[in-house]
Amino acid sequence: MKNSFWKNKKVFITGHTGFKGSWLVLILNHLGAKVSGYALNPISKPNFFDNLKLSKFLENDFRADIKNFSKLNKAIKKSKPNIIFHLAAQSSVLVSYKNPEDTIKTNIIGTFNLLKAIKFNKNVKSAIIVTTDKVYLNEDKKINFDENSKLGGHDIYSSSKACCEIVTESFVKSFIDRDKCKIATVRSGNCIGGGDWTEDRIIKDCIEAFIHKKSLLIRSPNSTRPWQHVLEPICGYLKLAEKLLSKNGIKFTGSWNFGPSKINLSVLNLAKLGKKIFNSESKIIIEKKSIKKHEAKYLSLDSKKSLKYLKWKVYLKPEVSLKLTFDWFKIFYANRKNSKKVIEFTISQFENFKKVIKYF
Ligand SMILES: NC(=O)c1ccc[n+]([C@@H]2O[C@H](COP(=O)([O-])OP(=O)(O)OC[C@H]3O[C@@H](n4cnc5c(N)ncnc54)[C@H](O)[C@@H]3O)[C@@H](O)[C@H]2O)c1
């Protein structure tokens, strides 16, 4: 990737106050883009966006609901972006059991609103709609899903995201002039990385136990997950956005997997590794009662298309991704009053990652 590509590019991010959105704001700003964001206020305390004072890196910081088309459309009109990254979503499987209706409205109507706003704002030349690896119908048959695998979902989060894929495809076919605006959808695995304090995610539980010297309760100790560092998909999205704006941009529209295919680290081993990095004496306790929800035992993506056309693949081993994640939190808690230092550290993780990957 030519770093100069992003210089002065006008970028609009929905969901910029969330975990992935915050990384994207910082990286795009670092690469010289002019970034605007549209999202609700961050929920967790602490959170990446507020604690690192990321608002100062934005041209516009809109706080409104993605379900409100009029506000969204006005925000895009005012920001005049060339490129949009759509990340705003109800992003939790567990919350989708507790609040299915809001999950459906935020994820499906929200995506529809965004597409409608793109149609009305002719300066938008490309957009990346972020869905998930959970869009595939997973019947635990140990297959690696590629972009043509059947869509589906056992839970409302997954089905809402599968719907985003279908709605995007039909909206593009029906209403978008594909010579003028190029739209792609992207599906990544479970992301880990600094700055994620989202409820029900193992990293947050580990960090809180190690920092506050409490016992760490874990469920499903032997489950393995497609852990990948957040920098992996984010750099893939950036590369794809660059390609969408190239002369052959139309070839890069459609859907893209950005997920790991090898899953080899269990929840228990992840917790043990974190404990070692934090030099923690917290006890790891395996919780007996589990919440009743469908959980795929095996989820793996075939990302050969991204490798072939974007030279994208997962470069970091799970152990390295975890070390980067726990290192970030160590720096954060050691510098709670010094956001500049944490930002410098975050950018250094991005710069070091750039040296490892071959497609930049
Ligand atoms: N984190 C992961 O492991 C992962 C994996 C695959 C896909 N994804 C997808 O990536 C995207 C970002 O994930 P994340 O982990 O950063 O999520 P997050 O929950 O940390 O952030 C979600 C963002 O969306 C915004 N948002 C939520 N509801 C909104 C609404 N009604 N109106 C406006 N904004 C709203 C929030 O304010 C926040 O900025 C989501 O679409 C998610 O489904 C995440």
Coordinates of N, CA and C in Angstrom, one line a residue, residues 235-314:
C235 N -6.0 -3.6 8.3 CA -5.1 -3.3 7.1 C -5.7 -3.9 5.9
G236 N -6.4 -5.1 6.0 CA -7.0 -5.6 4.8 C -8.1 -4.7 4.3
Y237 N -8.9 -4.1 5.2 CA -10.0 -3.2 4.7 C -9.3 -2.0 4.0
L238 N -8.2 -1.5 4.5 CA -7.5 -0.3 3.9 C -7.0 -0.7 2.5
K239 N -6.5 -1.9 2.4 CA -5.9 -2.3 1.1 C -7.1 -2.4 0.1
L240 N -8.2 -3.0 0.6 CA -9.4 -3.2 -0.3 C -9.9 -1.8 -0.7
A241 N -10.0 -0.9 0.2 CA -10.5 0.5 -0.1 C -9.6 1.1 -1.2
E242 N -8.3 0.9 -1.1 CA -7.4 1.5 -2.1 C -7.7 0.9 -3.5
K243 N -7.9 -0.5 -3.5 CA -8.2 -1.2 -4.7 C -9.6 -0.7 -5.3
L244 N -10.5 -0.5 -4.5 CA -11.9 -0.1 -5.0 C -11.8 1.2 -5.7
L245 N -10.9 2.1 -5.3 CA -10.7 3.4 -6.0 C -9.8 3.4 -7.1
S246 N -9.2 2.2 -7.4 CA -8.3 2.1 -8.6 C -9.0 2.0 -9.9
K247 N -8.3 2.0 -11.0 CA -8.9 1.9 -12.3 C -9.8 0.7 -12.5
N248 N -9.3 -0.4 -11.9 CA -10.1 -1.7 -12.0 C -11.0 -1.9 -10.8
G249 N -11.4 -0.8 -10.2 CA -12.1 -0.9 -8.9 C -13.3 -1.9 -8.9
I250 N -14.0 -2.0 -10.1 CA -15.2 -2.8 -10.2 C -14.8 -4.3 -9.8
K251 N -13.6 -4.7 -10.2 CA -13.2 -6.1 -9.9 C -13.1 -6.4 -8.4
F252 N -13.1 -5.4 -7.6 CA -12.9 -5.6 -6.1 C -14.2 -5.4 -5.4
T253 N -15.3 -5.1 -6.1 CA -16.6 -5.1 -5.4 C -17.0 -6.5 -5.0
G254 N -18.1 -6.6 -4.2 CA -18.5 -7.9 -3.8 C -18.0 -8.2 -2.4
S255 N -18.0 -9.5 -2.0 CA -17.6 -9.9 -0.6 C -16.2 -10.4 -0.5
W256 N -15.6 -10.2 0.7 CA -14.3 -10.6 0.9 C -14.1 -11.2 2.3
N257 N -13.5 -12.3 2.4 CA -13.1 -12.9 3.7 C -11.8 -12.4 4.2
F258 N -11.7 -12.0 5.5 CA -10.4 -11.6 6.1 C -10.2 -12.3 7.4
G259 N -10.3 -13.7 7.3 CA -10.3 -14.4 8.6 C -9.2 -15.4 8.6
P260 N -8.9 -15.9 9.8 CA -7.9 -16.9 10.0 C -8.5 -18.3 9.6
S261 N -7.7 -19.2 9.1 CA -8.2 -20.6 8.9 C -7.6 -21.6 9.9
K262 N -6.5 -21.2 10.6 CA -6.0 -22.2 11.6 C -6.4 -21.7 12.9
I263 N -7.0 -22.6 13.7 CA -7.5 -22.2 15.0 C -6.8 -23.1 16.0
N264 N -5.9 -22.6 16.8 CA -5.1 -23.6 17.6 C -4.9 -23.1 19.0
L265 N -5.7 -22.2 19.5 CA -5.4 -21.7 20.9 C -6.7 -21.7 21.6
S266 N -6.7 -22.5 22.7 CA -7.9 -22.6 23.5 C -8.1 -21.4 24.5
V267 N -9.3 -21.2 25.0 CA -9.6 -20.2 25.9 C -8.7 -20.3 27.1
L268 N -8.5 -21.5 27.6 CA -7.7 -21.7 28.8 C -6.2 -21.3 28.5
N269 N -5.7 -21.7 27.4 CA -4.3 -21.3 27.0 C -4.2 -19.8 26.9
L270 N -5.2 -19.2 26.3 CA -5.2 -17.7 26.2 C -5.1 -17.1 27.5
A271 N -5.9 -17.6 28.5 CA -5.9 -17.0 29.8 C -4.5 -17.2 30.5
K272 N -4.0 -18.4 30.3 CA -2.7 -18.7 30.9 C -1.6 -17.8 30.3
L273 N -1.7 -17.5 29.0 CA -0.7 -16.7 28.4 C -0.8 -15.2 28.9
G274 N -2.0 -14.7 29.0 CA -2.2 -13.4 29.6 C -1.7 -13.3 31.0
K275 N -1.9 -14.3 31.8 CA -1.5 -14.3 33.2 C 0.0 -14.2 33.2
K276 N 0.7 -14.9 32.3 CA 2.2 -14.9 32.3 C 2.6 -13.5 31.9
I277 N 2.0 -12.9 30.9 CA 2.5 -11.6 30.4 C 2.3 -10.5 31.5
F278 N 1.2 -10.6 32.2 CA 0.9 -9.7 33.3 C 1.6 -10.0 34.6
N279 N 2.3 -11.1 34.6 CA 3.0 -11.6 35.8 C 1.9 -11.6 36.9
S280 N 0.8 -12.1 36.6 CA -0.3 -12.1 37.6 C -0.4 -13.3 38.4
E281 N -1.0 -13.1 39.6 CA -1.2 -14.3 40.5 C -2.6 -14.7 40.6
S282 N -3.4 -14.0 39.7 CA -4.9 -14.4 39.7 C -5.1 -15.9 39.5
K283 N -6.1 -16.4 40.2 CA -6.5 -17.8 40.0 C -7.3 -17.9 38.7
I284 N -7.2 -18.9 37.9 CA -8.1 -19.1 36.8 C -9.1 -20.2 37.2
I285 N -10.4 -19.8 37.3 CA -11.4 -20.7 37.7 C -12.3 -21.0 36.5
I286 N -12.6 -22.3 36.4 CA -13.5 -22.7 35.2 C -15.0 -22.7 35.7
E287 N -15.8 -21.9 35.1 CA -17.2 -21.7 35.5 C -18.0 -22.9 35.0
K288 N -18.8 -23.4 35.9 CA -19.6 -24.6 35.5 C -20.8 -24.2 34.7
K289 N -21.6 -23.2 35.3 CA -22.9 -22.9 34.6 C -22.6 -22.1 33.3
S290 N -23.3 -22.5 32.3 CA -23.1 -21.8 31.0 C -24.4 -21.2 30.5
I291 N -24.3 -20.1 29.8 CA -25.5 -19.5 29.3 C -26.0 -20.3 28.1
K292 N -27.3 -20.5 28.0 CA -27.9 -21.3 26.9 C -27.9 -20.5 25.6
K293 N -27.0 -20.9 24.8 CA -26.9 -20.2 23.5 C -26.2 -21.1 22.5
H294 N -26.6 -21.0 21.2 CA -25.9 -21.8 20.3 C -24.5 -21.3 20.1
E295 N -23.5 -22.2 20.1 CA -22.1 -21.8 19.9 C -21.5 -22.8 18.9
A296 N -21.0 -22.3 17.8 CA -20.4 -23.3 16.8 C -19.1 -23.7 17.5
K297 N -18.8 -25.0 17.3 CA -17.5 -25.5 17.9 C -16.4 -25.2 16.9
Y298 N -16.7 -25.1 15.6 CA -15.7 -24.9 14.6 C -16.1 -23.8 13.7
L299 N -15.3 -22.8 13.5 CA -15.6 -21.7 12.6 C -14.3 -21.3 11.9
S300 N -14.2 -21.5 10.7 CA -13.0 -21.2 10.0 C -13.3 -20.6 8.6
L301 N -12.5 -19.6 8.2 CA -12.7 -19.0 6.9 C -11.6 -19.4 5.9
D302 N -12.1 -19.5 4.7 CA -11.1 -19.6 3.5 C -10.9 -18.2 3.0
S303 N -9.8 -17.7 3.1 CA -9.5 -16.3 2.7 C -8.6 -16.3 1.4
K304 N -8.7 -17.4 0.6 CA -7.8 -17.5 -0.6 C -8.0 -16.3 -1.6
K305 N -9.3 -15.9 -1.6 CA -9.5 -14.8 -2.6 C -8.8 -13.5 -2.2
S306 N -8.8 -13.2 -0.9 CA -8.0 -12.0 -0.4 C -6.5 -12.2 -0.6
L307 N -6.0 -13.5 -0.5 CA -4.6 -13.7 -0.7 C -4.3 -13.5 -2.2
K308 N -5.1 -14.0 -3.1 CA -4.8 -14.0 -4.5 C -4.9 -12.5 -5.0
Y309 N -5.9 -11.8 -4.6 CA -6.1 -10.5 -5.3 C -5.6 -9.3 -4.4
L310 N -5.4 -9.5 -3.1 CA -4.9 -8.4 -2.3 C -3.6 -8.7 -1.6
K311 N -3.1 -10.0 -1.7 CA -1.9 -10.5 -1.0 C -2.1 -10.4 0.5
W312 N -3.4 -10.5 0.9 CA -3.7 -10.4 2.3 C -3.8 -11.8 2.9
K313 N -3.2 -12.0 4.1 CA -3.4 -13.2 4.8 C -3.1 -12.9 6.3
V314 N -3.4 -13.8 7.2 CA -3.1 -13.5 8.6 C -1.6 -13.8 8.8

